[in-house]
Short mmCIF file of N, CA and C in Angstrom, two decimals:
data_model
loop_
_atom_site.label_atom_id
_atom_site.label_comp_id
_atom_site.label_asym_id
_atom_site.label_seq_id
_atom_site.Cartn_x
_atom_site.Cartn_y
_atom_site.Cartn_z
N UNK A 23 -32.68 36.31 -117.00
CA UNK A 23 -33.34 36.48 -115.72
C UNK A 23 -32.33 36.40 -114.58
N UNK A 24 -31.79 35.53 -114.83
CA UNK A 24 -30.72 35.25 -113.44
C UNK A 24 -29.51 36.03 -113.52
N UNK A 25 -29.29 36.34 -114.80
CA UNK A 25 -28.05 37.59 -115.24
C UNK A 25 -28.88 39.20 -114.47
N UNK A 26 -30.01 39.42 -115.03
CA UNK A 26 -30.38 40.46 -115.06
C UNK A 26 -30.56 40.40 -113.25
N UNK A 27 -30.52 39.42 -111.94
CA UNK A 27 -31.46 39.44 -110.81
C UNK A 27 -29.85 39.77 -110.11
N UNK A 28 -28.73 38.96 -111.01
CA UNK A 28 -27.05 39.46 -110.30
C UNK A 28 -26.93 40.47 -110.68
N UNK A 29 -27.15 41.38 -111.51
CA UNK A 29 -26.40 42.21 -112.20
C UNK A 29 -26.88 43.50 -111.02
N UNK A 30 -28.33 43.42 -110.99
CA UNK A 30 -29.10 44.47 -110.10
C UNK A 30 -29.41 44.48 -108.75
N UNK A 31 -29.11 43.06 -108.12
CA UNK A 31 -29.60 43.26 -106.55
C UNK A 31 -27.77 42.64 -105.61
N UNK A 32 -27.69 41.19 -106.15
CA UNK A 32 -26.10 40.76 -105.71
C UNK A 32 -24.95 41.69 -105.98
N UNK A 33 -24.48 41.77 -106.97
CA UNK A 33 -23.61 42.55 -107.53
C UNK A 33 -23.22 43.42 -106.63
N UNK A 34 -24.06 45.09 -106.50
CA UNK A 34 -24.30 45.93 -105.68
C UNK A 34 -24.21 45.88 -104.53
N UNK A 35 -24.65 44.59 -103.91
CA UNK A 35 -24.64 44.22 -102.14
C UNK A 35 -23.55 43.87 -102.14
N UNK A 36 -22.65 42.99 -102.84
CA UNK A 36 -20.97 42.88 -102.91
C UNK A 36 -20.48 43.89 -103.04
N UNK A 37 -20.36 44.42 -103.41
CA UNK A 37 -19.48 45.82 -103.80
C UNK A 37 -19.90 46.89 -102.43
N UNK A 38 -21.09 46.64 -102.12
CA UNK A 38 -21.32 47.29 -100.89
C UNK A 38 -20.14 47.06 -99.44
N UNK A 39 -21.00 45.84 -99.61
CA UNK A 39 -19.80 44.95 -98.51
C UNK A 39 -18.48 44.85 -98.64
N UNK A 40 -17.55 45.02 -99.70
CA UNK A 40 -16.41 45.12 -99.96
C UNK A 40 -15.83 46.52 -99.32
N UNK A 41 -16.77 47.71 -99.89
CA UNK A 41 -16.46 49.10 -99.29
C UNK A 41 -16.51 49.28 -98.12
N UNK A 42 -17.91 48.54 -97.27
CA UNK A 42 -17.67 48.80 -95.85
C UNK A 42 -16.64 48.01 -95.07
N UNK A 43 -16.64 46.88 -95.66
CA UNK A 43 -15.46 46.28 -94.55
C UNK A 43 -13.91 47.28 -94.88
N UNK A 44 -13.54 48.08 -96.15
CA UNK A 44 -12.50 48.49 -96.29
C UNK A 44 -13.02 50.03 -95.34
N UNK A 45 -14.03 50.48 -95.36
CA UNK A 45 -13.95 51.77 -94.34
C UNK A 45 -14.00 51.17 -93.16
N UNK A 46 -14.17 49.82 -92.43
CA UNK A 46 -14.38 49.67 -91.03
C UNK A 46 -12.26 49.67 -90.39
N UNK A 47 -12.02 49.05 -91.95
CA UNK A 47 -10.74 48.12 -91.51
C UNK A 47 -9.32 49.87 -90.98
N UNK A 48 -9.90 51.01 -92.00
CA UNK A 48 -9.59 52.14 -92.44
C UNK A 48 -9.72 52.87 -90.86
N UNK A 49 -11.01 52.77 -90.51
CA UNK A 49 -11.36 53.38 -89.17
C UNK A 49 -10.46 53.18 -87.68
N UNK A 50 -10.26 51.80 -87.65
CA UNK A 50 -10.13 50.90 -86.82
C UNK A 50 -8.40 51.66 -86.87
N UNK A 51 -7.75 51.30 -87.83
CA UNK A 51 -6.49 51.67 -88.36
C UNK A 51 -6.20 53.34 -87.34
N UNK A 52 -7.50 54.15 -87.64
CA UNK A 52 -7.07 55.00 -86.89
C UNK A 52 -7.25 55.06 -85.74
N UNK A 53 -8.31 54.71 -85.18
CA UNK A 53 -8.37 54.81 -83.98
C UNK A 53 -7.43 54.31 -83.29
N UNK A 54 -6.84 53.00 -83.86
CA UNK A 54 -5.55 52.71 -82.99
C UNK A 54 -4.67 52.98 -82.58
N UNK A 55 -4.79 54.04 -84.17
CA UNK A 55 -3.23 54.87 -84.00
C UNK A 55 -3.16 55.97 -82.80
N UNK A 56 -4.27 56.51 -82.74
CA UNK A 56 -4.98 57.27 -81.61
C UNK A 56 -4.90 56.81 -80.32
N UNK A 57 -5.34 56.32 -80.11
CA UNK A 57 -5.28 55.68 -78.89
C UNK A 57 -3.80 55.25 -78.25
N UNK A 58 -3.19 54.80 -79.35
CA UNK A 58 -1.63 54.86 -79.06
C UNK A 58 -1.10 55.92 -78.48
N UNK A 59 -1.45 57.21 -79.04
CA UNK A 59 -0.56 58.43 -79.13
C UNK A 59 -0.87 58.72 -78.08
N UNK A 60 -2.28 59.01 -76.98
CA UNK A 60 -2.59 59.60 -76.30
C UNK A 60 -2.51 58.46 -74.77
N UNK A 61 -2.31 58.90 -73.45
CA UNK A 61 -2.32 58.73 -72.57
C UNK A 61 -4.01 58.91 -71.52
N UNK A 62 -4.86 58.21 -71.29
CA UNK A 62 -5.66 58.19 -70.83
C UNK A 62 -5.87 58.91 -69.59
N UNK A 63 -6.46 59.76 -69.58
CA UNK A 63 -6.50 60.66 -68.01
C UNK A 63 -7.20 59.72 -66.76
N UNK A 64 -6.24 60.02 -65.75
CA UNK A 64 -6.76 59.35 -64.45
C UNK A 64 -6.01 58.00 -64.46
N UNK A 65 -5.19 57.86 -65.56
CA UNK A 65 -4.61 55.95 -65.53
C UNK A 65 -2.97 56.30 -65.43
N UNK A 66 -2.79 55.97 -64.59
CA UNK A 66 -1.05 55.89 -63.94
C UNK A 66 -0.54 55.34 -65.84
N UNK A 67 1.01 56.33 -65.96
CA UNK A 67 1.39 54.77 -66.78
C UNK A 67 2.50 54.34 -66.17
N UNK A 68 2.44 53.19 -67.37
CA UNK A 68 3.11 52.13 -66.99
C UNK A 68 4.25 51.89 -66.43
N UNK A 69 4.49 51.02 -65.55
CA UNK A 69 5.82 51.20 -65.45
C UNK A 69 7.14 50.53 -65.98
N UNK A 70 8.18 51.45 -66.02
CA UNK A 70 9.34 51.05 -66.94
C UNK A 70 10.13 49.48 -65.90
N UNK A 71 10.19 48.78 -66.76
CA UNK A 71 10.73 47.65 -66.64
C UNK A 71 12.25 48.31 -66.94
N UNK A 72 13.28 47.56 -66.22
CA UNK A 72 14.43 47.41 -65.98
C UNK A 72 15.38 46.75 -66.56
N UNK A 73 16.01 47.01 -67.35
CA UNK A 73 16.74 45.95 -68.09
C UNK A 73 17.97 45.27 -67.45
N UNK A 74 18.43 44.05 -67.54
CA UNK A 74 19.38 43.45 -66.90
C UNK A 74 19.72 42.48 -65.86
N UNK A 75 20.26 41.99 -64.86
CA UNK A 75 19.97 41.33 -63.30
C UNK A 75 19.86 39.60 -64.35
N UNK A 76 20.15 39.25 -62.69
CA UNK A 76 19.98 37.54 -63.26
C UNK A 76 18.91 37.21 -63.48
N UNK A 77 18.05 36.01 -63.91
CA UNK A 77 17.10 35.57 -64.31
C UNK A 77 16.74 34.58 -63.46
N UNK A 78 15.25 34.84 -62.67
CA UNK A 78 15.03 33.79 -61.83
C UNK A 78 13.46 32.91 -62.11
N UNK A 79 13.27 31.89 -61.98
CA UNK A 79 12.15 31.70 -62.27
C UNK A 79 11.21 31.41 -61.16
N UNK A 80 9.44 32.29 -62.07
CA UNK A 80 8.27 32.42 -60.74
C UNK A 80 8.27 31.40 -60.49
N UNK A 81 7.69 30.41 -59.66
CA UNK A 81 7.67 29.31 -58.96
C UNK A 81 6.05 29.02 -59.09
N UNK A 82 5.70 30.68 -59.78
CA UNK A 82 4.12 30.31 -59.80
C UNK A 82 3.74 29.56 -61.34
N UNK A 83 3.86 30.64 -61.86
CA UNK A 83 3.80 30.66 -63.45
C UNK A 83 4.55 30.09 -64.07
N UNK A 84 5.80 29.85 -63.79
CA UNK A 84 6.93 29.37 -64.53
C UNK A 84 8.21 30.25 -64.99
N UNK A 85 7.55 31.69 -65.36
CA UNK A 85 8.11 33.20 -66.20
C UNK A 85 9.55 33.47 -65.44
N UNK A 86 10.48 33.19 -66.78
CA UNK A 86 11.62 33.67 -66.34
C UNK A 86 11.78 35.42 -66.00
N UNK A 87 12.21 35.91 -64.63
CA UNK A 87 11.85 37.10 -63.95
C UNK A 87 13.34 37.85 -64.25
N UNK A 88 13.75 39.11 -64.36
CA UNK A 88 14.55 39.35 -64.21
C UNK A 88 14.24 40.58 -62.51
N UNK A 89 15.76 39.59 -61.93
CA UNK A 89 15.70 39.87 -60.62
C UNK A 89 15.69 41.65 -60.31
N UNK A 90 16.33 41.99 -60.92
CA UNK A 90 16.12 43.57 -60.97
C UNK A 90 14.57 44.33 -61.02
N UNK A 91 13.98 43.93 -61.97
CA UNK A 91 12.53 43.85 -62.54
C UNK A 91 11.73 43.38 -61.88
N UNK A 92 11.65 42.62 -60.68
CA UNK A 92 10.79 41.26 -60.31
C UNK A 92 10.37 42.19 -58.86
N UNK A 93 8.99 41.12 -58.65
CA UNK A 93 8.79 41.37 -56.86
C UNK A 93 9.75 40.50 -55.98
N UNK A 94 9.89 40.34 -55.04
CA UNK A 94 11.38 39.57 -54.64
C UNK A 94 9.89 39.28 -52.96
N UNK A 95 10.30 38.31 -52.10
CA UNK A 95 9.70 37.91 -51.11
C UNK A 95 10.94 36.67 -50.38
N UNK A 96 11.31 36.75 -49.07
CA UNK A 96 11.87 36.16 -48.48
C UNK A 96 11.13 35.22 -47.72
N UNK A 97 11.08 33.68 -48.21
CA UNK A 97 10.68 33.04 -47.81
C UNK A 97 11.54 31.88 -47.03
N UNK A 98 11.09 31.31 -45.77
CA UNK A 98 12.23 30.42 -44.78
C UNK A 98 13.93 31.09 -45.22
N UNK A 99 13.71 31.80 -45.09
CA UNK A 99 15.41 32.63 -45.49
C UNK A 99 15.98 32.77 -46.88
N UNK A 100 14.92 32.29 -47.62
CA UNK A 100 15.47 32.11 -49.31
C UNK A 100 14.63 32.60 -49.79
N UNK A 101 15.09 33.72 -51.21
CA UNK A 101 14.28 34.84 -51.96
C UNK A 101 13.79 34.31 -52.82
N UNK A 102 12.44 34.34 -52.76
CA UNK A 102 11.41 34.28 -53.85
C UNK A 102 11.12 35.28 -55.13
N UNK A 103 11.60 34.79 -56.07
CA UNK A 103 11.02 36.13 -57.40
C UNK A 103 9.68 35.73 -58.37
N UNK A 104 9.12 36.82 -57.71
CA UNK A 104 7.49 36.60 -58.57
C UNK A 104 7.50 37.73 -60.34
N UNK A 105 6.81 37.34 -60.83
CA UNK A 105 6.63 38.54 -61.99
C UNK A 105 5.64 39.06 -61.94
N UNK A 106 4.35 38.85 -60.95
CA UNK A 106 3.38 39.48 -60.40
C UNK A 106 3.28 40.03 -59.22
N UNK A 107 2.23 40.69 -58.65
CA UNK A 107 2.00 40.82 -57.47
C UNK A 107 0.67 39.55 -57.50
N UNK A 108 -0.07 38.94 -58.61
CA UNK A 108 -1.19 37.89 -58.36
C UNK A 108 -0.37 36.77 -58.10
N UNK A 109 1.19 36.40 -58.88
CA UNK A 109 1.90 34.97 -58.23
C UNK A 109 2.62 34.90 -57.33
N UNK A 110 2.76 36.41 -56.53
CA UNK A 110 3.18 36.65 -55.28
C UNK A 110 1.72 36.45 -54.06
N UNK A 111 0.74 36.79 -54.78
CA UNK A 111 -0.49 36.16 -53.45
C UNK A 111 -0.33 34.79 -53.73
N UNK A 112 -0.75 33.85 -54.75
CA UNK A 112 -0.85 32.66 -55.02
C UNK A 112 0.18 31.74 -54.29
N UNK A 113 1.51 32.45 -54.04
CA UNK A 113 2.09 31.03 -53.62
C UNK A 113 2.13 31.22 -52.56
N UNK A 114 2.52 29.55 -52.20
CA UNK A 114 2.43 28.98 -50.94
C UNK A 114 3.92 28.30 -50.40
N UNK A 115 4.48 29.36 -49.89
CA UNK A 115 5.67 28.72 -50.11
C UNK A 115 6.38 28.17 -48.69
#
């Protein structure tokens, strides 16, 4: 009874569930890859970061900035380097 109730209703629902999570995992796989490849219309990209310059740290966040790379703000006569434009509103300097 209990052989014959796995064999015909559990069994089947496992093996079900095994297949769909391997077609969800399969799907997903592509779409990512997709989405990678293509550039979204209407969305600026990104911009290229800069390699090199000294390293300064935000004062907001903590994030070591590279000064080349960074927002820069002159504050009481001494330059501030943010890695945002949000830890460039935030501080109070």
């Amino acid at each position: 009874m209990i052989r014959s109730l796995f064999v015909e209703l559990v069994f089947p629902i496992l093996v079900f569930l095994l297949i769909l999570s391997i077609a969800k995992s399969f799907l997903r796989g592509i779409r990512t890859a997709f989405h990678a490849s293509t550039q979204p219309m209407g969305r600026p990209a990104p911009p290229t970061v800069q390699a090199g310059g000294e390293l300064k740290k935000d004062p907001v966040c903590g994030t070591y900035v590279s000064t080349a790379a960074s927002l820069s703000r002159t504050v009481n006569g001494q330059t501030v380097y943010f890695c945002s434009d949000e830890c460039s509103r935030k501080y109070r300097g």
